[in-house]
Short mmCIF file of C-alpha atoms in Angstrom, two decimals:
data_model
loop_
_atom_site.label_atom_id
_atom_site.label_comp_id
_atom_site.label_asym_id
_atom_site.label_seq_id
_atom_site.Cartn_x
_atom_site.Cartn_y
_atom_site.Cartn_z
CA MET A 1 19.04 -20.06 -11.68
CA ILE A 2 18.70 -23.69 -13.61
CA ARG A 3 22.23 -24.48 -15.03
CA PHE A 4 21.80 -28.32 -15.89
CA CYS A 5 18.60 -30.50 -16.99
CA THR A 6 17.25 -32.60 -13.96
CA GLN A 7 16.58 -35.23 -16.39
CA CYS A 8 19.58 -36.11 -18.02
CA ALA A 9 22.41 -33.73 -16.95
CA ALA A 10 22.84 -31.89 -20.02
CA PRO A 11 23.39 -28.01 -19.95
CA ALA A 12 19.83 -25.91 -19.83
CA ALA A 13 19.80 -22.77 -21.33
CA MET A 14 17.02 -19.80 -21.15
CA THR A 15 14.93 -20.11 -24.50
CA ILE A 16 11.41 -19.37 -25.19
CA PRO A 17 9.75 -22.96 -25.96
CA PRO A 18 7.55 -23.34 -28.83
CA GLY A 19 3.90 -22.04 -28.08
CA ASP A 20 5.16 -20.59 -25.07
CA ASN A 21 5.99 -16.82 -24.44
CA LEU A 22 8.19 -16.44 -21.60
CA PRO A 23 11.70 -17.76 -21.44
CA ARG A 24 12.35 -21.33 -19.72
CA ALA A 25 15.19 -23.24 -18.64
CA VAL A 26 15.33 -25.61 -21.84
CA CYS A 27 17.71 -28.77 -21.67
CA SER A 28 20.11 -28.70 -24.60
CA ARG A 29 19.93 -32.22 -25.30
CA CYS A 30 16.67 -33.93 -24.30
CA GLY A 31 14.52 -30.69 -24.49
CA HIS A 32 12.85 -30.95 -20.88
CA ILE A 33 11.10 -27.66 -19.74
CA HIS A 34 12.12 -26.38 -16.46
CA TYR A 35 9.07 -24.16 -15.12
CA GLU A 36 9.74 -21.99 -12.39
CA ASN A 37 6.60 -20.77 -10.47
CA PRO A 38 6.05 -18.74 -7.46
CA ARG A 39 5.86 -19.99 -4.08
CA LEU A 40 3.07 -19.89 -1.38
CA VAL A 41 4.35 -18.74 2.15
CA VAL A 42 1.63 -19.22 4.34
CA GLY A 43 1.44 -18.18 8.43
CA CYS A 44 -1.13 -17.73 10.89
CA VAL A 45 -1.99 -14.61 13.04
CA CYS A 46 -2.67 -16.81 16.42
CA ALA A 47 -4.79 -14.85 19.02
CA TRP A 48 -4.94 -16.11 22.54
CA GLU A 49 -7.09 -13.47 24.64
CA ASN A 50 -6.24 -10.43 23.12
CA ARG A 51 -2.96 -10.78 22.05
CA ILE A 52 -1.49 -12.51 19.56
CA LEU A 53 1.70 -14.94 19.04
CA LEU A 54 5.15 -13.68 17.64
CA CYS A 55 8.39 -15.00 17.11
CA ARG A 56 11.75 -13.54 17.30
CA ARG A 57 13.86 -15.11 14.02
CA ALA A 58 16.96 -17.56 14.80
CA ILE A 59 17.65 -17.65 11.07
CA GLU A 60 18.21 -15.56 8.20
CA PRO A 61 17.02 -13.74 6.84
CA ARG A 62 16.56 -11.09 9.67
CA LEU A 63 17.74 -13.19 12.14
CA GLY A 64 16.95 -11.23 15.62
CA ARG A 65 13.55 -9.95 14.06
CA TRP A 66 9.98 -10.41 14.68
CA THR A 67 7.60 -12.26 12.82
CA LEU A 68 4.36 -14.20 12.61
CA PRO A 69 4.75 -17.97 12.41
CA ALA A 70 5.34 -18.85 8.62
CA GLY A 71 7.11 -20.28 5.88
CA PHE A 72 6.84 -22.18 2.39
CA MET A 73 3.84 -24.57 1.63
CA GLU A 74 4.85 -28.16 1.22
CA ASN A 75 3.81 -30.41 -1.27
CA GLY A 76 0.99 -32.52 -0.44
CA GLU A 77 -0.50 -30.38 1.99
CA THR A 78 -3.41 -27.80 2.41
CA THR A 79 -2.85 -23.92 2.95
CA ALA A 80 -4.61 -24.60 6.00
CA ALA A 81 -2.53 -27.44 7.62
CA ALA A 82 0.53 -25.33 6.30
CA ALA A 83 -0.33 -22.49 8.84
CA ALA A 84 -1.01 -24.90 11.62
CA ARG A 85 2.44 -26.62 11.02
CA GLU A 86 4.39 -23.67 10.63
CA THR A 87 2.86 -22.57 14.13
CA LEU A 88 3.42 -25.67 15.51
CA GLU A 89 6.89 -25.74 14.30
CA GLU A 90 8.23 -22.18 15.16
CA ALA A 91 6.08 -21.51 18.34
CA CYS A 92 5.71 -24.88 19.53
CA ALA A 93 2.25 -24.17 19.96
CA VAL A 94 -1.25 -25.93 18.85
CA THR A 95 -3.78 -23.86 16.71
CA ILE A 96 -7.22 -24.09 15.74
CA ILE A 97 -7.03 -22.44 12.26
CA ASP A 98 -10.22 -20.38 11.63
CA SER A 99 -10.08 -18.24 8.37
CA PRO A 100 -7.78 -16.84 5.69
CA PHE A 101 -6.96 -13.09 6.42
CA ALA A 102 -4.61 -11.75 4.02
CA MET A 103 -3.07 -12.62 0.59
CA ILE A 104 -0.22 -10.26 -0.06
CA ASN A 105 1.28 -10.54 -3.47
CA VAL A 106 5.17 -9.92 -3.09
CA ALA A 107 6.00 -10.25 -6.97
CA HIS A 108 9.39 -9.01 -6.95
CA ILE A 109 10.55 -12.08 -4.96
CA ASN A 110 8.10 -14.55 -6.58
CA GLN A 111 6.37 -15.17 -3.76
CA VAL A 112 2.36 -15.05 -2.32
CA HIS A 113 2.22 -14.42 1.04
CA LEU A 114 -0.75 -15.95 2.67
CA PHE A 115 -2.11 -15.47 6.51
CA TYR A 116 -4.59 -17.34 7.98
CA ARG A 117 -6.44 -15.97 11.62
CA GLY A 118 -6.08 -18.66 14.13
CA ARG A 119 -6.54 -19.33 18.10
CA LEU A 120 -4.56 -21.04 20.44
CA SER A 121 -5.87 -23.98 21.48
CA ARG A 122 -4.16 -23.53 25.21
CA ALA A 123 -1.64 -20.76 26.20
CA GLU A 124 1.26 -22.85 25.72
CA PHE A 125 4.44 -22.51 23.29
CA ALA A 126 7.88 -22.15 23.21
CA ALA A 127 10.79 -21.14 20.80
CA GLY A 128 11.01 -23.79 18.20
CA GLU A 129 14.36 -24.61 16.10
CA GLU A 130 14.05 -21.42 14.00
CA SER A 131 12.71 -19.14 16.75
CA LEU A 132 15.06 -17.21 19.41
CA GLU A 133 11.74 -16.80 21.48
CA VAL A 134 8.31 -16.58 21.43
CA GLY A 135 5.71 -14.85 22.95
CA LEU A 136 2.16 -13.35 22.89
CA VAL A 137 2.01 -9.81 22.45
CA GLY A 138 -0.89 -7.15 22.64
CA GLU A 139 -1.56 -4.49 20.09
CA ALA A 140 0.43 -1.71 21.88
CA ASP A 141 3.62 -4.03 22.29
CA ILE A 142 4.02 -4.87 18.70
CA PRO A 143 7.41 -4.18 17.76
CA TRP A 144 6.25 -2.15 14.95
CA ASP A 145 9.78 -1.02 14.05
CA ASP A 146 11.48 -4.69 14.68
CA LEU A 147 9.43 -6.86 12.26
CA ALA A 148 11.14 -8.93 9.96
CA PHE A 149 9.03 -8.49 6.69
CA ALA A 150 6.89 -5.87 4.92
CA SER A 151 3.92 -8.32 4.87
CA VAL A 152 3.74 -9.04 8.39
CA ARG A 153 3.61 -5.66 9.09
CA LEU A 154 0.97 -4.96 6.53
CA CYS A 155 -1.18 -8.29 7.71
CA LEU A 156 -1.00 -6.63 11.43
CA GLN A 157 -2.19 -3.72 10.38
CA HIS A 158 -5.26 -4.79 9.07
CA TYR A 159 -5.48 -7.18 11.80
CA PHE A 160 -5.68 -4.70 14.19
CA GLU A 161 -7.92 -2.36 12.23
CA ASP A 162 -10.13 -5.06 11.75
CA ARG A 163 -10.51 -6.15 15.25
CA ARG A 164 -11.33 -2.51 16.46
CA ARG A 165 -14.04 -2.45 13.56
CA GLY A 166 -15.27 -5.56 15.07
CA ALA A 167 -15.07 -7.67 11.64
CA PHE A 168 -12.58 -9.69 10.06
CA GLY A 169 -12.50 -9.61 6.41
CA PHE A 170 -10.25 -10.97 3.72
CA HIS A 171 -7.68 -8.63 2.34
CA ALA A 172 -5.51 -9.01 -1.06
CA LEU A 173 -2.87 -6.88 -1.22
CA ASP A 174 0.41 -6.11 -3.26
CA LEU A 175 3.79 -5.19 -2.23
CA PRO A 176 5.39 -3.16 -2.06
CA LEU A 177 2.84 -0.49 -1.73
CA LEU A 178 2.90 1.82 -4.44
CA MET B 1 11.73 -35.86 -10.13
CA ILE B 2 15.08 -34.30 -9.99
CA ARG B 3 17.25 -36.79 -11.15
CA PHE B 4 20.09 -34.50 -11.58
CA CYS B 5 21.64 -31.33 -9.95
CA THR B 6 20.45 -28.08 -11.28
CA GLN B 7 24.07 -26.28 -10.50
CA CYS B 8 26.61 -29.05 -11.29
CA ALA B 9 24.98 -32.11 -13.08
CA ALA B 10 25.66 -34.49 -10.45
CA PRO B 11 23.05 -37.36 -9.44
CA ALA B 12 20.54 -36.01 -6.70
CA ALA B 13 19.17 -38.00 -4.58
CA MET B 14 16.04 -38.06 -2.01
CA THR B 15 17.44 -37.61 1.53
CA ILE B 16 16.31 -35.42 4.43
CA PRO B 17 18.79 -32.62 4.66
CA PRO B 18 20.17 -31.73 8.10
CA GLY B 19 17.61 -29.22 10.30
CA ASP B 20 15.05 -30.25 7.85
CA ASN B 21 12.20 -32.99 8.45
CA LEU B 22 11.35 -33.87 4.71
CA PRO B 23 13.18 -35.49 2.05
CA ARG B 24 14.37 -33.32 -0.86
CA ALA B 25 16.43 -33.79 -3.84
CA VAL B 26 20.06 -33.41 -2.70
CA CYS B 27 22.97 -32.96 -4.75
CA SER B 28 25.81 -36.21 -4.48
CA ARG B 29 28.37 -33.77 -5.03
CA CYS B 30 27.56 -30.06 -4.15
CA GLY B 31 24.67 -30.77 -1.47
CA HIS B 32 22.69 -28.53 -3.31
CA ILE B 33 19.16 -28.56 -1.74
CA HIS B 34 16.35 -28.73 -4.62
CA TYR B 35 12.93 -27.68 -2.94
CA GLU B 36 9.73 -28.47 -4.92
CA ASN B 37 6.45 -26.69 -3.82
CA PRO B 38 2.89 -26.36 -4.56
CA ARG B 39 1.85 -24.28 -7.68
CA LEU B 40 -0.52 -21.47 -7.78
CA VAL B 41 -3.01 -21.77 -10.46
CA VAL B 42 -4.81 -18.78 -10.93
CA GLY B 43 -8.27 -17.95 -12.70
CA CYS B 44 -11.49 -15.83 -13.41
CA VAL B 45 -14.89 -16.01 -13.06
CA CYS B 46 -15.62 -13.16 -15.78
CA ALA B 47 -19.09 -11.78 -16.22
CA TRP B 48 -20.87 -9.92 -18.75
CA GLU B 49 -24.22 -9.09 -17.47
CA ASN B 50 -25.55 -12.26 -15.99
CA ARG B 51 -23.52 -14.49 -18.25
CA ILE B 52 -19.73 -15.82 -17.51
CA LEU B 53 -17.12 -16.69 -19.52
CA LEU B 54 -15.94 -20.12 -20.60
CA CYS B 55 -13.38 -21.85 -22.50
CA ARG B 56 -13.25 -25.24 -24.39
CA ARG B 57 -10.06 -26.67 -23.73
CA ALA B 58 -8.05 -27.18 -26.83
CA ILE B 59 -5.32 -29.03 -24.85
CA GLU B 60 -4.67 -31.72 -22.71
CA PRO B 61 -5.70 -32.50 -19.77
CA ARG B 62 -9.17 -32.62 -20.61
CA LEU B 63 -9.10 -31.76 -24.28
CA GLY B 64 -12.48 -31.02 -25.19
CA ARG B 65 -13.94 -29.83 -21.62
CA TRP B 66 -15.00 -26.72 -20.48
CA THR B 67 -13.32 -24.75 -18.15
CA LEU B 68 -12.67 -21.00 -16.20
CA PRO B 69 -9.83 -19.16 -18.12
CA ALA B 70 -7.16 -20.06 -15.75
CA GLY B 71 -3.34 -21.37 -15.70
CA PHE B 72 0.03 -21.44 -13.85
CA MET B 73 0.80 -18.16 -12.25
CA GLU B 74 4.16 -16.73 -13.45
CA ASN B 75 7.17 -15.35 -11.22
CA GLY B 76 7.21 -11.81 -11.54
CA GLU B 77 3.13 -11.32 -11.34
CA THR B 78 0.73 -10.94 -9.09
CA THR B 79 -1.98 -13.28 -8.74
CA ALA B 80 -4.71 -10.68 -9.98
CA ALA B 81 -2.16 -9.96 -12.68
CA ALA B 82 -1.97 -13.69 -13.56
CA ALA B 83 -5.97 -13.79 -13.53
CA ALA B 84 -5.99 -11.00 -16.19
CA ARG B 85 -3.44 -12.62 -18.59
CA GLU B 86 -5.21 -16.18 -18.60
CA THR B 87 -8.24 -14.31 -19.43
CA LEU B 88 -6.54 -12.57 -22.35
CA GLU B 89 -4.72 -15.70 -23.27
CA GLU B 90 -7.25 -18.12 -23.22
CA ALA B 91 -10.43 -15.87 -24.11
CA CYS B 92 -8.51 -13.20 -25.79
CA ALA B 93 -11.03 -11.29 -23.28
CA VAL B 94 -9.82 -7.75 -21.65
CA THR B 95 -11.42 -8.16 -17.81
CA ILE B 96 -11.69 -5.91 -14.86
CA ILE B 97 -10.58 -7.82 -11.91
CA ASP B 98 -12.86 -7.55 -8.95
CA SER B 99 -12.10 -9.38 -6.02
CA PRO B 100 -10.41 -13.22 -4.71
CA PHE B 101 -13.47 -15.61 -5.00
CA ALA B 102 -12.57 -18.60 -4.22
CA MET B 103 -8.81 -20.41 -2.77
CA ILE B 104 -9.33 -24.52 -3.57
CA ASN B 105 -6.66 -26.51 -2.32
CA VAL B 106 -5.89 -29.69 -4.68
CA ALA B 107 -3.18 -31.29 -1.94
CA HIS B 108 -2.92 -34.47 -4.15
CA ILE B 109 -1.61 -32.81 -7.03
CA ASN B 110 0.45 -30.26 -5.03
CA GLN B 111 -1.58 -27.20 -6.64
CA VAL B 112 -3.68 -24.24 -5.07
CA HIS B 113 -6.34 -22.82 -7.48
CA LEU B 114 -7.54 -19.33 -7.02
CA PHE B 115 -10.13 -17.70 -9.05
CA TYR B 116 -11.16 -14.13 -9.04
CA ARG B 117 -14.64 -12.41 -9.88
CA GLY B 118 -14.21 -9.86 -12.95
CA ARG B 119 -15.99 -8.31 -15.44
CA LEU B 120 -15.67 -8.11 -19.26
CA SER B 121 -14.71 -4.79 -20.12
CA ARG B 122 -16.65 -5.29 -23.14
CA ALA B 123 -18.43 -8.25 -24.95
CA GLU B 124 -15.34 -9.15 -27.23
CA PHE B 125 -13.65 -12.61 -27.18
CA ALA B 126 -12.73 -14.94 -29.16
CA ALA B 127 -10.33 -18.37 -28.81
CA GLY B 128 -7.06 -18.12 -27.92
CA GLU B 129 -4.38 -20.82 -28.49
CA GLU B 130 -5.52 -23.17 -25.94
CA SER B 131 -8.93 -22.82 -26.50
CA LEU B 132 -11.31 -24.57 -29.15
CA GLU B 133 -14.29 -22.16 -28.45
CA VAL B 134 -15.26 -19.19 -26.19
CA GLY B 135 -18.55 -18.36 -24.87
CA LEU B 136 -20.52 -16.52 -22.70
CA VAL B 137 -22.60 -18.69 -20.85
CA GLY B 138 -26.13 -18.23 -18.35
CA GLU B 139 -26.47 -20.23 -15.12
CA ALA B 140 -29.09 -22.63 -17.23
CA ASP B 141 -26.66 -23.51 -19.73
CA ILE B 142 -23.53 -24.39 -17.60
CA PRO B 143 -22.37 -27.71 -18.99
CA TRP B 144 -21.98 -29.33 -15.39
CA ASP B 145 -21.04 -32.59 -16.87
CA ASP B 146 -18.63 -31.49 -19.39
CA LEU B 147 -16.26 -29.43 -16.94
CA ALA B 148 -12.76 -30.03 -17.02
CA PHE B 149 -11.79 -29.74 -13.35
CA ALA B 150 -13.75 -30.36 -10.13
CA SER B 151 -12.13 -26.91 -8.95
CA VAL B 152 -14.34 -25.04 -11.96
CA ARG B 153 -17.07 -26.87 -10.94
CA LEU B 154 -16.79 -25.78 -7.09
CA CYS B 155 -15.96 -22.48 -8.02
CA LEU B 156 -18.87 -21.98 -10.26
CA GLN B 157 -21.49 -23.58 -7.63
CA HIS B 158 -20.23 -20.94 -5.27
CA TYR B 159 -20.38 -18.46 -7.54
CA PHE B 160 -23.94 -18.86 -8.45
CA GLU B 161 -24.87 -19.66 -4.81
CA ASP B 162 -23.46 -16.38 -3.68
CA ARG B 163 -25.29 -14.55 -6.58
CA ARG B 164 -28.91 -15.80 -5.92
CA ARG B 165 -27.74 -14.46 -2.06
CA GLY B 166 -26.66 -11.42 -3.33
CA ALA B 167 -23.62 -11.28 -1.56
CA PHE B 168 -20.16 -12.64 -2.76
CA GLY B 169 -17.80 -13.84 -0.44
CA PHE B 170 -14.46 -15.63 -0.50
CA HIS B 171 -14.38 -19.19 0.13
CA ALA B 172 -11.38 -21.49 1.07
CA LEU B 173 -12.15 -25.06 -0.16
CA ASP B 174 -10.32 -28.35 0.30
CA LEU B 175 -10.86 -31.01 -2.73
CA PRO B 176 -11.58 -33.79 -2.78
CA LEU B 177 -14.77 -33.31 -1.06
CA LEU B 178 -14.47 -35.51 1.78
#
């Protein structure tokens, strides 16, 4: 919610700018238009032999639940760099990033979640600042009822399905599932 | 550039918040942190028989140059919906969206460009407000030297390459090409 102009500090109000068709926060004094757009959350399904790296969240939302290393992409980086950085930050693990694996629209919260497939370069990992614990988990031991996010569940379901088929694809999906 | 706080109008300054590792625009009074993240530009390679839909830009940047229908993804929509909306807005064309085709990181301008493959549902199109003209163009007639953006060129190169091979993939690419 943008209440004041980032350029001149005057009050901003939601209005449709000329030539536009959606309401934007427009400055009442200087006319600056504040665009708000969806954010990319980028993560990684990071494998070591037949197990994958999961992190138990040390922060809200979903503190204590399990997730894939993932987080908001930063300005100036590529999507693959973001996936590698998040894996390093949350799981203290160095990853070889392979291919994009799943792109999941979460339109009701203005996010697009993008998961890569990757491999640990060695079996070394530890809990980063935002994780309570980090572990390598086989398919049989995935805590399906204790995952942090629907996108993580959906990504992992497709991952294991593809792995059983012997071929990884790229999956474009929307949440919630209708 | 965020000069003033969107929540309380006090001056904001670039500083690294506690627990973070990147400078953010932080409010000097209320402490509100303004995160800035890459934006998604979503578009479509929209085919009718063996030609594709190109638009000549009526707006800056690159006024007068040719491009694929594409634009900033909006809050509340999915990537596929954004691709269809942009094709409707810029080319007045109704599209059947098929699959994601190319994801191109343009990190130096904090953008990710995502192009879908699609098909016109009928051969009806016209210049939208942001286009000077719109046309169906065969591979031999693509104005390679007069395209608006490097990402559009890269996307089209891969599109025709895949079409010759007889199989469309999903391409994750970075610009500038190194």
